[in-house]
Structure formats: structure tokens, C-alpha cells
CSV table of C-alpha atoms in Angstrom, one decimal:
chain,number,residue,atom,x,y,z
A,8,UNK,CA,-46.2,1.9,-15.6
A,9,UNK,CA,-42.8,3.3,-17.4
A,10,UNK,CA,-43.5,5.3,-19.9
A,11,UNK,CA,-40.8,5.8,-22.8
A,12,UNK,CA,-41.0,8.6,-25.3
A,13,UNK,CA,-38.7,9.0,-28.1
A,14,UNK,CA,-37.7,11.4,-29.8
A,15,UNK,CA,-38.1,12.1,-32.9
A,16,UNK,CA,-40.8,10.1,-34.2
A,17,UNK,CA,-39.6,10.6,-37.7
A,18,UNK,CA,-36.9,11.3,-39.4
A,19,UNK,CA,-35.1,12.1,-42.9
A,20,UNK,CA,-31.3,11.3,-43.3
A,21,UNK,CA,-29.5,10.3,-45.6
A,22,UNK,CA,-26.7,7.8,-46.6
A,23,UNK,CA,-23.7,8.5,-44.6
A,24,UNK,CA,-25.1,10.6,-42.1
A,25,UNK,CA,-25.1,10.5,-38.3
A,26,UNK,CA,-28.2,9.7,-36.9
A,27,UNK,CA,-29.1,9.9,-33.3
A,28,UNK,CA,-32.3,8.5,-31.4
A,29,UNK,CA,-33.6,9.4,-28.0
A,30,UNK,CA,-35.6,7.5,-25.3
A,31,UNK,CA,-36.9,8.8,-22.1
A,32,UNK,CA,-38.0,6.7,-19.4
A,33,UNK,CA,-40.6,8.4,-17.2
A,34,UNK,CA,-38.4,6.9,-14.1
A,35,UNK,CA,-35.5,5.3,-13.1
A,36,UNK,CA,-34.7,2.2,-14.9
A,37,UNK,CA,-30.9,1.7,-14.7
A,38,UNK,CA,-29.5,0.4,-17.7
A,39,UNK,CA,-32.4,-2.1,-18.5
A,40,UNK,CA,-33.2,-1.1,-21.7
A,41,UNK,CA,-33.1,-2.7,-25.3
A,42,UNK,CA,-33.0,-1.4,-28.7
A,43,UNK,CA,-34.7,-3.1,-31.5
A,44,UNK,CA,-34.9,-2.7,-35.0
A,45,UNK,CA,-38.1,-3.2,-37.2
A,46,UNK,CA,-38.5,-3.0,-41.0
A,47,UNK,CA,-41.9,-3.1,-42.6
A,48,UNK,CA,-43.4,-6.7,-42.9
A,49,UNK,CA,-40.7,-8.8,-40.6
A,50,UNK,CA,-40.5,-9.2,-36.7
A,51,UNK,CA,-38.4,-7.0,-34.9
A,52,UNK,CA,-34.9,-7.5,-34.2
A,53,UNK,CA,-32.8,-7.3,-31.4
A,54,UNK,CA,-29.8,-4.6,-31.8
A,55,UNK,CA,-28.5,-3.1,-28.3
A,56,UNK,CA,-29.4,-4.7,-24.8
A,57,UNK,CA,-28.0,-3.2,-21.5
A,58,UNK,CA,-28.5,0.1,-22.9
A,59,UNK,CA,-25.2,-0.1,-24.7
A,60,UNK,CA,-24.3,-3.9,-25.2
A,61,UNK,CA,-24.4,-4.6,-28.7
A,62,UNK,CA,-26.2,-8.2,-30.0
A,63,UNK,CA,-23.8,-10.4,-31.9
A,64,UNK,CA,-23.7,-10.3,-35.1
A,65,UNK,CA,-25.2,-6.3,-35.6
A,66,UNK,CA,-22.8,-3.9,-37.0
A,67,UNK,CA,-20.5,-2.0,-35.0
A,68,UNK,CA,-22.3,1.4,-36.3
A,69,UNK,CA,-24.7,0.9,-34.3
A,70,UNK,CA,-24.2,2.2,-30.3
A,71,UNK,CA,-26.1,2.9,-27.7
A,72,UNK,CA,-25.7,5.0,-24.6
A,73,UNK,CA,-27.3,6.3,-21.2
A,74,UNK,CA,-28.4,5.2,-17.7
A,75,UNK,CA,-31.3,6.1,-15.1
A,76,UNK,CA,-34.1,7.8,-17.7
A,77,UNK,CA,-32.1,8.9,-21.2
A,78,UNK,CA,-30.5,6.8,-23.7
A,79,UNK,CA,-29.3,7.4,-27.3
A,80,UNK,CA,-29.0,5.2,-30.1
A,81,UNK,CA,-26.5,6.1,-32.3
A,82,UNK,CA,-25.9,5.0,-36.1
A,83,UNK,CA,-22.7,6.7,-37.3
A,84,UNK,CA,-23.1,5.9,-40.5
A,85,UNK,CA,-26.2,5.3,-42.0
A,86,UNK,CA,-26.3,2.5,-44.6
A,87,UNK,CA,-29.3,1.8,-46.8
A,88,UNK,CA,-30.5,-1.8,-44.8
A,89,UNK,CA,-30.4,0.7,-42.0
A,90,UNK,CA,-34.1,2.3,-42.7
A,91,UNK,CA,-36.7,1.5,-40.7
A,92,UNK,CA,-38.7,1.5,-38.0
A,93,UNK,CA,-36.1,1.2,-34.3
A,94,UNK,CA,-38.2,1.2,-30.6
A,95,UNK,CA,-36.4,1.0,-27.3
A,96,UNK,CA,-38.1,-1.2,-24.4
A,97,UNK,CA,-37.4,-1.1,-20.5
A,98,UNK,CA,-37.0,-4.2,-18.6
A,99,UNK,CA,-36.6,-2.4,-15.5
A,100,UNK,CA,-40.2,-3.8,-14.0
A,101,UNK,CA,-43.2,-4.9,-15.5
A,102,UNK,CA,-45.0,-4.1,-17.2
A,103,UNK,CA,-42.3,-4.0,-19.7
A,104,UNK,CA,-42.9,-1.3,-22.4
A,105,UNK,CA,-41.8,0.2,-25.5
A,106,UNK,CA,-41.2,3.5,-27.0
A,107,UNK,CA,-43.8,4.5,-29.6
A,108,UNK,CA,-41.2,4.3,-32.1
A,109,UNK,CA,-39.1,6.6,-34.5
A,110,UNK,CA,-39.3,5.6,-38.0
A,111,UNK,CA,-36.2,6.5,-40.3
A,112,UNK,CA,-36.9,7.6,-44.0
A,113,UNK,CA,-34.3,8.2,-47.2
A,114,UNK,CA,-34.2,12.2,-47.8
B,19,UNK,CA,-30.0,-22.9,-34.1
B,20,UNK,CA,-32.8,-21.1,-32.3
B,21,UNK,CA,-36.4,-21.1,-33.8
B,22,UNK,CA,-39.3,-20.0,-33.2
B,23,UNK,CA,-41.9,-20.9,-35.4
B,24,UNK,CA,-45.8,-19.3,-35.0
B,25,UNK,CA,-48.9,-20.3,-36.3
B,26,UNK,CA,-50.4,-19.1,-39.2
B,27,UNK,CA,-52.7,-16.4,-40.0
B,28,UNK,CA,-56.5,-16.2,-38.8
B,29,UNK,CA,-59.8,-15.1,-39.7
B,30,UNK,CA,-62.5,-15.1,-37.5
B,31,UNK,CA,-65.6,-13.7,-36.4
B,32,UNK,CA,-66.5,-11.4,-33.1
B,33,UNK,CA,-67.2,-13.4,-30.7
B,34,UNK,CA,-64.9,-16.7,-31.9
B,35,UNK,CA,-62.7,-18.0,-29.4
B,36,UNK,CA,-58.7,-18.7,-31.0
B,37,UNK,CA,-55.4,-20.3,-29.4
B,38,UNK,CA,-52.5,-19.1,-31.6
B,39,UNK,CA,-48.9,-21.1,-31.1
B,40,UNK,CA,-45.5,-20.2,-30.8
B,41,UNK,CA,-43.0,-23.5,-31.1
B,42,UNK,CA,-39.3,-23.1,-30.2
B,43,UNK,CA,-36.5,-25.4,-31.4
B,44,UNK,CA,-32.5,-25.1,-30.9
B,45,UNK,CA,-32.4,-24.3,-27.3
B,46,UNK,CA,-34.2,-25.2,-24.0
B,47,UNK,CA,-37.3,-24.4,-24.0
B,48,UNK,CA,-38.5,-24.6,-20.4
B,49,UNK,CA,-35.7,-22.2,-19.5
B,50,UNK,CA,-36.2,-19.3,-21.1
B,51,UNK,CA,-39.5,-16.8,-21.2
B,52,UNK,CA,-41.5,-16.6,-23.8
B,53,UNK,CA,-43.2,-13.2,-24.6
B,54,UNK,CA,-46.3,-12.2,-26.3
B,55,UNK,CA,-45.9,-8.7,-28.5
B,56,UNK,CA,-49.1,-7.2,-30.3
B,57,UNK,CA,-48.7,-4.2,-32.6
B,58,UNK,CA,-51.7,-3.5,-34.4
B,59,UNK,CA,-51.8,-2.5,-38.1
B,60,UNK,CA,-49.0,0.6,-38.8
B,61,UNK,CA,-49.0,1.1,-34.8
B,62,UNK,CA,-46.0,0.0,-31.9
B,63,UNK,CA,-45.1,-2.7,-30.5
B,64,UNK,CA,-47.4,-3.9,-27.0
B,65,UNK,CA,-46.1,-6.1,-24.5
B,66,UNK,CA,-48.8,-8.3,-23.8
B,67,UNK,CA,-47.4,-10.8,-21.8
B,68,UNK,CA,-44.5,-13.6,-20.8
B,69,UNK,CA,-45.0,-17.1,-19.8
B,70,UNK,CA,-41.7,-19.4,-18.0
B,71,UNK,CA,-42.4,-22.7,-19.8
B,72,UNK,CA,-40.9,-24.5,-16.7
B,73,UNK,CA,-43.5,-23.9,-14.3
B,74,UNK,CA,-46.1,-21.7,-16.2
B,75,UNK,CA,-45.5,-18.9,-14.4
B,76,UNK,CA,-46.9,-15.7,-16.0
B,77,UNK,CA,-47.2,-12.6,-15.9
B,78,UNK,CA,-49.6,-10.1,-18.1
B,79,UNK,CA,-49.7,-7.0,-18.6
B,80,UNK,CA,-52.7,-5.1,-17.2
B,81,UNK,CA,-53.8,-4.0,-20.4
B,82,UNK,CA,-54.2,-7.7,-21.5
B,83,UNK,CA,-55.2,-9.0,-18.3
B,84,UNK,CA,-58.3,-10.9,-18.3
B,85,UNK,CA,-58.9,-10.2,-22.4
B,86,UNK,CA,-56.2,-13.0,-23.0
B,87,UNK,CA,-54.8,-16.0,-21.5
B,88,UNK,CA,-51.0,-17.6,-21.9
B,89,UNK,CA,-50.0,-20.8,-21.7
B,90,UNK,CA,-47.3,-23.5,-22.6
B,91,UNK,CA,-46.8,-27.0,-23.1
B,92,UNK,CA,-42.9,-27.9,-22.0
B,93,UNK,CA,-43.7,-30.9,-23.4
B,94,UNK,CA,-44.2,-30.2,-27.2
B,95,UNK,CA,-41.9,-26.6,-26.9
B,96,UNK,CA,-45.3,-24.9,-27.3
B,97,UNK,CA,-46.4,-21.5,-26.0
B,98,UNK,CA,-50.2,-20.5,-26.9
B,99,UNK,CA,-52.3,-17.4,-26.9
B,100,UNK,CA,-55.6,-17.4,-26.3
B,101,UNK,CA,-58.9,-15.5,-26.3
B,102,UNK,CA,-62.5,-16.8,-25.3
B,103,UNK,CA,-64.3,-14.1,-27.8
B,104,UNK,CA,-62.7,-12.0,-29.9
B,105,UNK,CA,-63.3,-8.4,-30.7
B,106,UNK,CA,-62.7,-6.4,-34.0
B,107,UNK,CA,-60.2,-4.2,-32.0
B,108,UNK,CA,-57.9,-7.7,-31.1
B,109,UNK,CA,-57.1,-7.6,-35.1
B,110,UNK,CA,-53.2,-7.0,-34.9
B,111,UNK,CA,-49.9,-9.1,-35.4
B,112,UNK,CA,-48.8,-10.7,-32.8
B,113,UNK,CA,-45.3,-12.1,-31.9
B,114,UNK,CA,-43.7,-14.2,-29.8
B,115,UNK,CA,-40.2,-13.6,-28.5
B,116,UNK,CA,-37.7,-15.3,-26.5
B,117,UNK,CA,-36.7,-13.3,-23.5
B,118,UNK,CA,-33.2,-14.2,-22.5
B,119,UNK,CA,-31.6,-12.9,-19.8
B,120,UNK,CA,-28.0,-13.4,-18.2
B,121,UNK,CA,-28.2,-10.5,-15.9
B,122,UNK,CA,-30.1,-8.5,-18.8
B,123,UNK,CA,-33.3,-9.4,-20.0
B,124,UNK,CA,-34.2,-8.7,-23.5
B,125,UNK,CA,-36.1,-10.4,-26.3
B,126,UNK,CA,-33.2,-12.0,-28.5
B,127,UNK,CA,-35.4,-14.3,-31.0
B,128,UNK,CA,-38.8,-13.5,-32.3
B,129,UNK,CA,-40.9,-15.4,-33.9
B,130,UNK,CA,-42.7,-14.8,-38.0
B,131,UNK,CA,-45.5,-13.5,-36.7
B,132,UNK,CA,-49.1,-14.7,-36.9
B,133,UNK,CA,-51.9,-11.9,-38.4
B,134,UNK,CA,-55.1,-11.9,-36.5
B,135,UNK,CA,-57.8,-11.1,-38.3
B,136,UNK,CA,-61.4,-10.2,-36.6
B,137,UNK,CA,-64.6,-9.0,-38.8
B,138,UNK,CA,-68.0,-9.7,-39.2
């Protein structure tokens, strides 16, 4: 199996600031990978697919990045709808898998 | 518009067999995958499975292979998730998600959710 491992797990930020994610893929996985957003109590929802093709309809401060076994999501400037929980999933070959998840918390 | 709609919540026993549902609406259901997603209570999100409504083809992960069993219904829109006898450890949410893919695959709709609840 693929394992992905983000990094950080948590993190503080504040309004305004630039926030980065990481995901590694334990091999290989081209661009197959998603982003997803999840805030507490509601389904998760879809942000960046492709690594860096953003979903319609999600604001443009949201970006991702990479290829092969990193990949960044970027927030350039966070808003306050913006914390939560985000996970990255590879698609690359089954089983398909997620991140353990980084959760994103108001300094 | 595209839905998808999930059964509600459940309480059961160990031991209790349960079929949760997942309905879509707004878009061709045979066509598209539909994906099971478990994430147990203030834990990730699991892949557990995907189902093509159009021929049942499926595929399961091999952490939830054998312990569950997907299914759909092309006919009524209907995906299902299923267990024989449940266990106090299959208490979780679980999801169901429309994986789309024109070239890339991802899960573009998800459904509400339906809580699972297992205890003696």
C-alpha cells in the first residue's frame, strides 16, 4: 500500500497568514493526488485534484503543487471559513489512501 | 444538481447484521463510482471501498475485505454497505462519495454521512 504522511499534523496561524501543508507519498504516484477539506461535523470536501487542479467553485487561495512523492497545499491567505481539518488522498493505485490529516487551529 | 443522499443513523448491537444506503440524484448514476469512506470518531478518513453501479464491479480495500460487503442497485440509484455482524470497533461515520474521473480520479460529491453506532 501508499502510505501518505503529512506534515504537520497541527498547526496554529492566524488570519492572513501563509499556510503551507505537506504530503509524502511513500512511492511514486505521479500527479494522482487530491486535496480535501474537512471541518468538524460535515463530509469532506473536495478542494485540489491532479495535485494542483483546483475544484470549481473553491477560492483561488487555495493551490497545490508537486509530482512523483511531495506535494504542498498552499493557502496564501488564510481566511476564518478556512480552519479545519485538510487530508490529501492518492489515486495512483488501490488501495486508495489518505494522509492522517493536519488540522488548522486560530492562534 | 448532484446528490447524494445516505441513510440515517444506527444503533445496533454486536453481532446485528446492517445495510446502510447511499442514493444519488442529478447525474448518471451507473457511470460513475461510488466510494465508501469510514473515519471513526476524531480519527482520518479510511477508504473502504468503491463500487461501478454499471456492472457492480468492486473493489475493497484489504482492510475491509471480507468484514464488509458493497453493493448497488442501478435501478433505484442505490449503493449499500453492509455487514453480517457487527463489532463495537465498526462504530464510525461512514460516507459515500462520488468518484469522478476524466483522466483524474477524485471524490467530487460526498454524501451527509450516516453514524454507526455498535454497543451492547
Amino acid at each position: 500500500d501508499i502510505q501518505l504522511t503529512q506534515s504537520p499534523s497541527f498547526l496554529s496561524a492566524s488570519v492572513g497568514d501563509r499556510v503551507t501543508i505537506t504530503c509524502r507519498a511513500s512511492q511514486g504516484i505521479s500527479n494522482y493526488l487530491a486535496w480535501y477539506q474537512q471541518k468538524p461535523g460535515k463530509a469532506p470536501k473536495l478542494l485540489i485534484y491532479a495535485a494542483s487542479t483546483l475544484q470549481g467553485g473553491v477560492p483561488s487561495r487555495f493551490s497545490g503543487s508537486g509530482s512523483g512523492t511531495e506535494f504542498i497545499l498552499t493557502i496564501s491567505s488564510l481566511q476564518p471559513e478556512d480552519f479545519a481539518t485538510y487530508y490529501c488522498q492518492q489515486l495512483n493505485s488501490y488501495p486508495w489512501t489518505f494522509g492522517q490529516g493536519t488540522k488548522v487551529e486560530i492562534q | 444538481e448532484v446528490q447524494l443522499v445516505q441513510s440515517g443513523a444506527e444503533v445496533k448491537k454486536p453481532g446485528e447484521s446492517l445495510t446502510i444506503s447511499c442514493q444519488g440524484s442529478g447525474y448518471s448514476f451507473p457511470n460513475y463510482w461510488i466510494a465508501w469512506v469510514r473515519q471513526m470518531s476524531g480519527k482520518g478518513l479510511e477508504w473502504m471501498g468503491s463500487i461501478y453501479p454499471g456492472d457492480s464491479d468492486t473493489k475493497y480495500s484489504p482492510s475491509f475485505q471480507g468484514q464488509v460487503t458493497i453493493s448497488a442497485d442501478k435501478s433505484l440509484n442505490t449503493a449499500y454497505l453492509q455487514w453480517t455482524s457487527l463489532k463495537a470497533s465498526d462504530t464510525a461515520m461512514y460516507y459515500c462519495a462520488r468518484a469522478y474521473s476524466a483522466k483524474y480520479l477524485r471524490f467530487d460529491y460526498w454524501g451527509q454521512g450516516t453514524l454507526v453506532s455498535v454497543s451492547s
